[in-house]
Tab-separated table of C-alpha atoms in Angstrom:
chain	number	residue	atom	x	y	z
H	1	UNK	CA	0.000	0.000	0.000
H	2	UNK	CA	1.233	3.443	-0.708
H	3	UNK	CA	0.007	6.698	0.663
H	4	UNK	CA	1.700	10.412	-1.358
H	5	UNK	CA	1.112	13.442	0.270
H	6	UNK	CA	0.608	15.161	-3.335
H	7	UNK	CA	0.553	19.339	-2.156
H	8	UNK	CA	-1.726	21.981	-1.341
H	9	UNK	CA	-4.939	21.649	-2.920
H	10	UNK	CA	-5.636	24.946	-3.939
H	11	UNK	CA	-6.650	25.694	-7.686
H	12	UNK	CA	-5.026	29.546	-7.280
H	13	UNK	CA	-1.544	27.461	-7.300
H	14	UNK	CA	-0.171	25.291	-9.893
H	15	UNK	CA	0.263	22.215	-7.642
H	16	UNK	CA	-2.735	20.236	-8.948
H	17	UNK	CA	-2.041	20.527	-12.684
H	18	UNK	CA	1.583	19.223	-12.103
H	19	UNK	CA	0.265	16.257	-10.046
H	20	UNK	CA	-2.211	14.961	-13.217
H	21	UNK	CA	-1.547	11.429	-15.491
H	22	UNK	CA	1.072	10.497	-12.987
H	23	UNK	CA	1.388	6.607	-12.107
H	24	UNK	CA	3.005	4.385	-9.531
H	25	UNK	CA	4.663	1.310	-10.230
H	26	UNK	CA	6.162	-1.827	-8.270
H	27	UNK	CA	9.659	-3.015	-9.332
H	28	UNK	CA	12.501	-5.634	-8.100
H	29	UNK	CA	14.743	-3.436	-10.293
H	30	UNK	CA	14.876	0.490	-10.939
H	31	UNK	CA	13.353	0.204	-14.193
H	32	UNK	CA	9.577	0.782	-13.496
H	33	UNK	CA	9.227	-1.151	-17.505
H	34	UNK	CA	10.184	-4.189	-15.650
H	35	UNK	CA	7.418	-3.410	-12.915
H	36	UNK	CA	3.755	-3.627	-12.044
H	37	UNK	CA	1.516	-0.898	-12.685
H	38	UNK	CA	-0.670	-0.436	-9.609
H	39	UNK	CA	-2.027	2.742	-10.442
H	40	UNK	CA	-2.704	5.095	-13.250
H	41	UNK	CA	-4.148	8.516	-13.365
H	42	UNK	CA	-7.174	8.601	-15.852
H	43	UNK	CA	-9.589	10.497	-14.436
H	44	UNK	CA	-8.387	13.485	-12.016
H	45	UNK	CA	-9.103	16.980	-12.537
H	46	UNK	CA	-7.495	19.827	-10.643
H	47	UNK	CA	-10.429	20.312	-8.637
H	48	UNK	CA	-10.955	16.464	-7.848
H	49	UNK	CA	-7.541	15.145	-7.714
H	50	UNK	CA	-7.090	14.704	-3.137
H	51	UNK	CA	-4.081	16.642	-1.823
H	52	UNK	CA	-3.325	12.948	0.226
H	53	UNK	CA	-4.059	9.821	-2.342
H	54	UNK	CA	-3.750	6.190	-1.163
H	55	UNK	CA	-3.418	3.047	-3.139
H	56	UNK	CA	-2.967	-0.721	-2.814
H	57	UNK	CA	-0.904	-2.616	-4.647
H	58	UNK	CA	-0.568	-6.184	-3.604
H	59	UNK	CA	2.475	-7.232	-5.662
H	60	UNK	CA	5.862	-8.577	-4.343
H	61	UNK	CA	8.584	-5.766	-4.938
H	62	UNK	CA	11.678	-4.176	-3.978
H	63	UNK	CA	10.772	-0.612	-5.753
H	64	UNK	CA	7.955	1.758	-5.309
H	65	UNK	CA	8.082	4.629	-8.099
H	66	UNK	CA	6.171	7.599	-9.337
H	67	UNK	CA	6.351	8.328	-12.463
H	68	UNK	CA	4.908	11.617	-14.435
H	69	UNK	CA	5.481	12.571	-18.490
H	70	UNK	CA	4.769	15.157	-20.058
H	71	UNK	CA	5.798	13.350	-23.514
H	72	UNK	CA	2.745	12.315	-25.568
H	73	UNK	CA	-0.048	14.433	-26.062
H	74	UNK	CA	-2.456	15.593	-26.038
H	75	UNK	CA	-3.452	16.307	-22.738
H	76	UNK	CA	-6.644	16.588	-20.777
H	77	UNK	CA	-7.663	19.638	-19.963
H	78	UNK	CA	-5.875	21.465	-16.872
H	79	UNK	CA	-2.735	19.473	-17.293
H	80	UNK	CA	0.755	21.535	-17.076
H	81	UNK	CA	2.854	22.076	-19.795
H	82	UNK	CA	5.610	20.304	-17.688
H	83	UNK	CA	6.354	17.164	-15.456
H	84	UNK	CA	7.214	18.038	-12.297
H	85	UNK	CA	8.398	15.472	-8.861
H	86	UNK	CA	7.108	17.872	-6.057
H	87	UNK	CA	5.883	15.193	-3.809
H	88	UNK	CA	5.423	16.631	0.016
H	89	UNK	CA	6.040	12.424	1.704
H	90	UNK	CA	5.693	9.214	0.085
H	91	UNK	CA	5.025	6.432	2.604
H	92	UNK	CA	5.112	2.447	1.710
H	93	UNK	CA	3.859	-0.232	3.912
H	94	UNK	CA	4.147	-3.980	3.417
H	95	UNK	CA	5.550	-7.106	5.117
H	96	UNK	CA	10.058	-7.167	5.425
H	97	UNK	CA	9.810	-10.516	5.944
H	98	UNK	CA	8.666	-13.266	2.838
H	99	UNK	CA	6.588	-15.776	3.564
H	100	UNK	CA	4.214	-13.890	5.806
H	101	UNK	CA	0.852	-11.521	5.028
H	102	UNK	CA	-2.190	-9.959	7.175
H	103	UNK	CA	-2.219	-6.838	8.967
H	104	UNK	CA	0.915	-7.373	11.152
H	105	UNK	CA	2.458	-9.945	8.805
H	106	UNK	CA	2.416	-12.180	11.182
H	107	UNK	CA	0.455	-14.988	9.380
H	108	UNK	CA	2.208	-17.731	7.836
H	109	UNK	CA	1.419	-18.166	3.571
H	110	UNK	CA	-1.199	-21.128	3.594
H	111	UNK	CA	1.211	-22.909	1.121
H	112	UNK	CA	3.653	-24.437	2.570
H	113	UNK	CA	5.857	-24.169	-0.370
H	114	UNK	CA	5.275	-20.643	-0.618
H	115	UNK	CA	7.858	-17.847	-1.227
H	116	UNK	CA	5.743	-14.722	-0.849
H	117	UNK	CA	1.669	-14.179	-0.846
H	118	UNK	CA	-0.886	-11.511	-1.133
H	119	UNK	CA	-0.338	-9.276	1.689
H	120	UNK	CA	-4.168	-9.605	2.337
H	121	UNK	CA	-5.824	-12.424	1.327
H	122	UNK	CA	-3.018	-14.697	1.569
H	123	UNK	CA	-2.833	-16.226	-2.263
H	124	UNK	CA	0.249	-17.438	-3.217
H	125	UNK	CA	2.248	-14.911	-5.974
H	126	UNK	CA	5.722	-16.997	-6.498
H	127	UNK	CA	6.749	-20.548	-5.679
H	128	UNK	CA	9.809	-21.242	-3.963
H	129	UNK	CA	12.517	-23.375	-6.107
H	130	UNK	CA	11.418	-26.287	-6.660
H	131	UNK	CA	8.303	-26.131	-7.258
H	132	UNK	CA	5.247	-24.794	-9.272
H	133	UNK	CA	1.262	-24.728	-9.640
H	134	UNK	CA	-1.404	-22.142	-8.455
H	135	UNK	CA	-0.518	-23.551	-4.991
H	136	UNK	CA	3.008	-24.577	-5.417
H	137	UNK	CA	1.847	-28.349	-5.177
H	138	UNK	CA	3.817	-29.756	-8.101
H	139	UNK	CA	7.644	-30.011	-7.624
H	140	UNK	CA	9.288	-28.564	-11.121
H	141	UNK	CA	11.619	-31.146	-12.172
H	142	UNK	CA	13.663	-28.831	-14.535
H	143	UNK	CA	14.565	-26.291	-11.499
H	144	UNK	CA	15.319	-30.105	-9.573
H	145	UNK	CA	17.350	-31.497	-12.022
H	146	UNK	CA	19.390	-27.938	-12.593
H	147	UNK	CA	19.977	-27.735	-9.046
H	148	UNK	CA	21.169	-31.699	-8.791
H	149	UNK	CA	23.530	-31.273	-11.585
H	150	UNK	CA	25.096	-27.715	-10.852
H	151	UNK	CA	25.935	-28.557	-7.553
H	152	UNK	CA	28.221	-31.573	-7.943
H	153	UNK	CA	30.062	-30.268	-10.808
H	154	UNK	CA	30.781	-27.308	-8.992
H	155	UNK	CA	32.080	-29.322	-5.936
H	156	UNK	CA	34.297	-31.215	-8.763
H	157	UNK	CA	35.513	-28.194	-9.948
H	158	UNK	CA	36.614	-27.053	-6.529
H	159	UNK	CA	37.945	-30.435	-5.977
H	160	UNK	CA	40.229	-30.639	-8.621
H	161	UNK	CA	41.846	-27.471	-7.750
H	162	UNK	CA	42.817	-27.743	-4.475
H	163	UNK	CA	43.907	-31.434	-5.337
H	164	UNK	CA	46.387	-29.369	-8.059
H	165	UNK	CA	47.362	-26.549	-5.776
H	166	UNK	CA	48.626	-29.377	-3.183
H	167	UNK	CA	50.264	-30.965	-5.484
H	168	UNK	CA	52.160	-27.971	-6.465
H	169	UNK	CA	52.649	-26.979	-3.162
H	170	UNK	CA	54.230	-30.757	-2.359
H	171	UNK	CA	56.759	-30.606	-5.337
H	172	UNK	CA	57.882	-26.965	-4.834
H	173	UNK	CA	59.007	-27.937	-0.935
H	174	UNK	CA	60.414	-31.475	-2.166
H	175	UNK	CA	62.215	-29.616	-4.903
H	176	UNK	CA	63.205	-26.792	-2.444
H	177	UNK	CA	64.666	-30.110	0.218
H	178	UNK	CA	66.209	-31.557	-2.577
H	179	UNK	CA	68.398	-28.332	-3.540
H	180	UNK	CA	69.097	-27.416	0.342
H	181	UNK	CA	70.845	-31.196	1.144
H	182	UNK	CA	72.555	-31.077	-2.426
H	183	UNK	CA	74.653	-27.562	-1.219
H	184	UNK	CA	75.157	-28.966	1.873
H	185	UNK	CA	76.722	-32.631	0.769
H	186	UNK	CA	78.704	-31.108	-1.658
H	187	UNK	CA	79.777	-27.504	-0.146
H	188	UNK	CA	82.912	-28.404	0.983
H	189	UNK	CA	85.764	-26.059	1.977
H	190	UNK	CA	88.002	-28.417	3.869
H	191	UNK	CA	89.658	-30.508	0.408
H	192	UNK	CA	92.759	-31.681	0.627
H	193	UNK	CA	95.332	-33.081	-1.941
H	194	UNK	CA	98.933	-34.050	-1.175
H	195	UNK	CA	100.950	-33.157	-4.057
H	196	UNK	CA	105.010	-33.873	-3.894
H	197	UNK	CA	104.449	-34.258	0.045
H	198	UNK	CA	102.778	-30.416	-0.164
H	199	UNK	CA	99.345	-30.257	1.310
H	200	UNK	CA	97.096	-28.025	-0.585
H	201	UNK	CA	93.871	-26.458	1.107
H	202	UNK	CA	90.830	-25.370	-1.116
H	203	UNK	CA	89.107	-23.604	1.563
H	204	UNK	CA	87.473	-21.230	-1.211
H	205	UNK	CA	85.987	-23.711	-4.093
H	206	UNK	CA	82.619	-22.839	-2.747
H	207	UNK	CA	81.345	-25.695	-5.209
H	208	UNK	CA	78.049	-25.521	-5.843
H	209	UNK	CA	76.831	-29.168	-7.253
H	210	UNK	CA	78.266	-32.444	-7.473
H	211	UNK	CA	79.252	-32.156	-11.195
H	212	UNK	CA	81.267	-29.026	-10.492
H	213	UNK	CA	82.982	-31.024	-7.355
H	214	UNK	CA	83.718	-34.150	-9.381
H	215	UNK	CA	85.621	-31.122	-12.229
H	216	UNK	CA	87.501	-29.845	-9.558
H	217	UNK	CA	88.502	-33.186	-8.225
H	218	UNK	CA	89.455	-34.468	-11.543
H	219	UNK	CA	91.529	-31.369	-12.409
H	220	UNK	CA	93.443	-31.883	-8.977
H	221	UNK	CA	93.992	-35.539	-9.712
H	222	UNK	CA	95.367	-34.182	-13.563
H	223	UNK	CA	97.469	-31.805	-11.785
H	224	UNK	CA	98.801	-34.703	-9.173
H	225	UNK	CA	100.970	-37.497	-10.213
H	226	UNK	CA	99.768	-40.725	-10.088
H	227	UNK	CA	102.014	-42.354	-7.858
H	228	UNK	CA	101.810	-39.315	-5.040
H	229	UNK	CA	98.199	-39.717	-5.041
């Protein structure tokens, strides 16, 4: 239900012409095309049209707009030349919660698979999903069957990449073990040759993998002769 406090009904002002052909919708978007049309002005006059006008709209919406043109003509007579917005208060009752109607909203839909019903009388406007009919008795297999297949895939989905992110994870810290005990087995700064009864010390080879130890052994060993070896 919406009540507007339109202005001062007095024909010496131009309130009342400005007011006339306007309409109020009820939208889940802010596009009042997309809406209900609950009312319609057809029939006001500036001398007829109520400085406080009240109408019910039982639909199930998020938006409540007024809308006035001045786009089309023609006119009626006493109509401005312009559209104007000069509404005093707009107030909007109706129920927060779904599921509910009467006075207080307080009364449970009759249907029990009911998403939202006429605020008064209690009829059921729009199943929940699931399910169809006038009093959402049937069970719509489609919506069933959409829900029963979306789900799993999408739990596959989110499966398979944690399952790949682990694995990453486990051959990045292997790979990262495997490079930390290689510098360690093979960082040695301690190697000693005896050459001609001369001990040499290669504190500074600072080797870096087994192939480049083995070169640096096999160099000394070129170096060395045989029999002092």
């Amino acid at each position: 239900m919406s009540t507007m406090q339109t202005g001062y009904k007095d024909l010496r002002n131009g309130f009342p012409s400005r007011f006339l052909g306007f309409s109020v919708y009820v939208s889940n978007t802010t596009d009042r095309l997309q809406g209900t049309l609950c009312y319609k002005d057809d029939n006001f006059t500036r001398a007829t049209i109520p400085a406080v006008f009240t109408t019910t709209c039982p639909v199930h919406g998020q938006y409540v707009i007024y809308y006035n043109e001045r786009l089309k003509g023609p006119y009626r007579e006493g109509f401005s030349n312009y559209a104007h917005n000069e509404l005093c208060e707009v107030e909007v009752y109706g129920c927060n919660t779904t599921g509910y109607y009467g006075p207080e909203c307080s009364i449970p839909c009759p249907d029990v698979n009911c998403q939202y019903c006429h605020i008064e009388t209690g009829t059921c406007q729009g199943c929940k999903t699931g399910y169809q009919g006038h009093r959402c008795e049937l069970e719509d297999k489609a919506a069933q069957t959409s829900v029963t297949v979306v789900f799993p895939i999408l739990f596959s989905v989110i499966g398979l990449v944690l399952m790949t992110a682990g694995l990453f994870v486990f051959f990045k810290i292997k790979k990262k073990r495997f490079n930390q005990n290689g510098k360690h087995g093979v960082n040695d700064k301690n190697i000693e040759l005896s050459s001609h009864g001369v001990v040499q010390h290669y504190d500074e080879l600072h080797v870096r993998d087994t192939e480049e130890t083995y070169t640096a052994l096999k160099k000394a060993e070129e170096e060395t002769p045989y029999e002092e070896i």
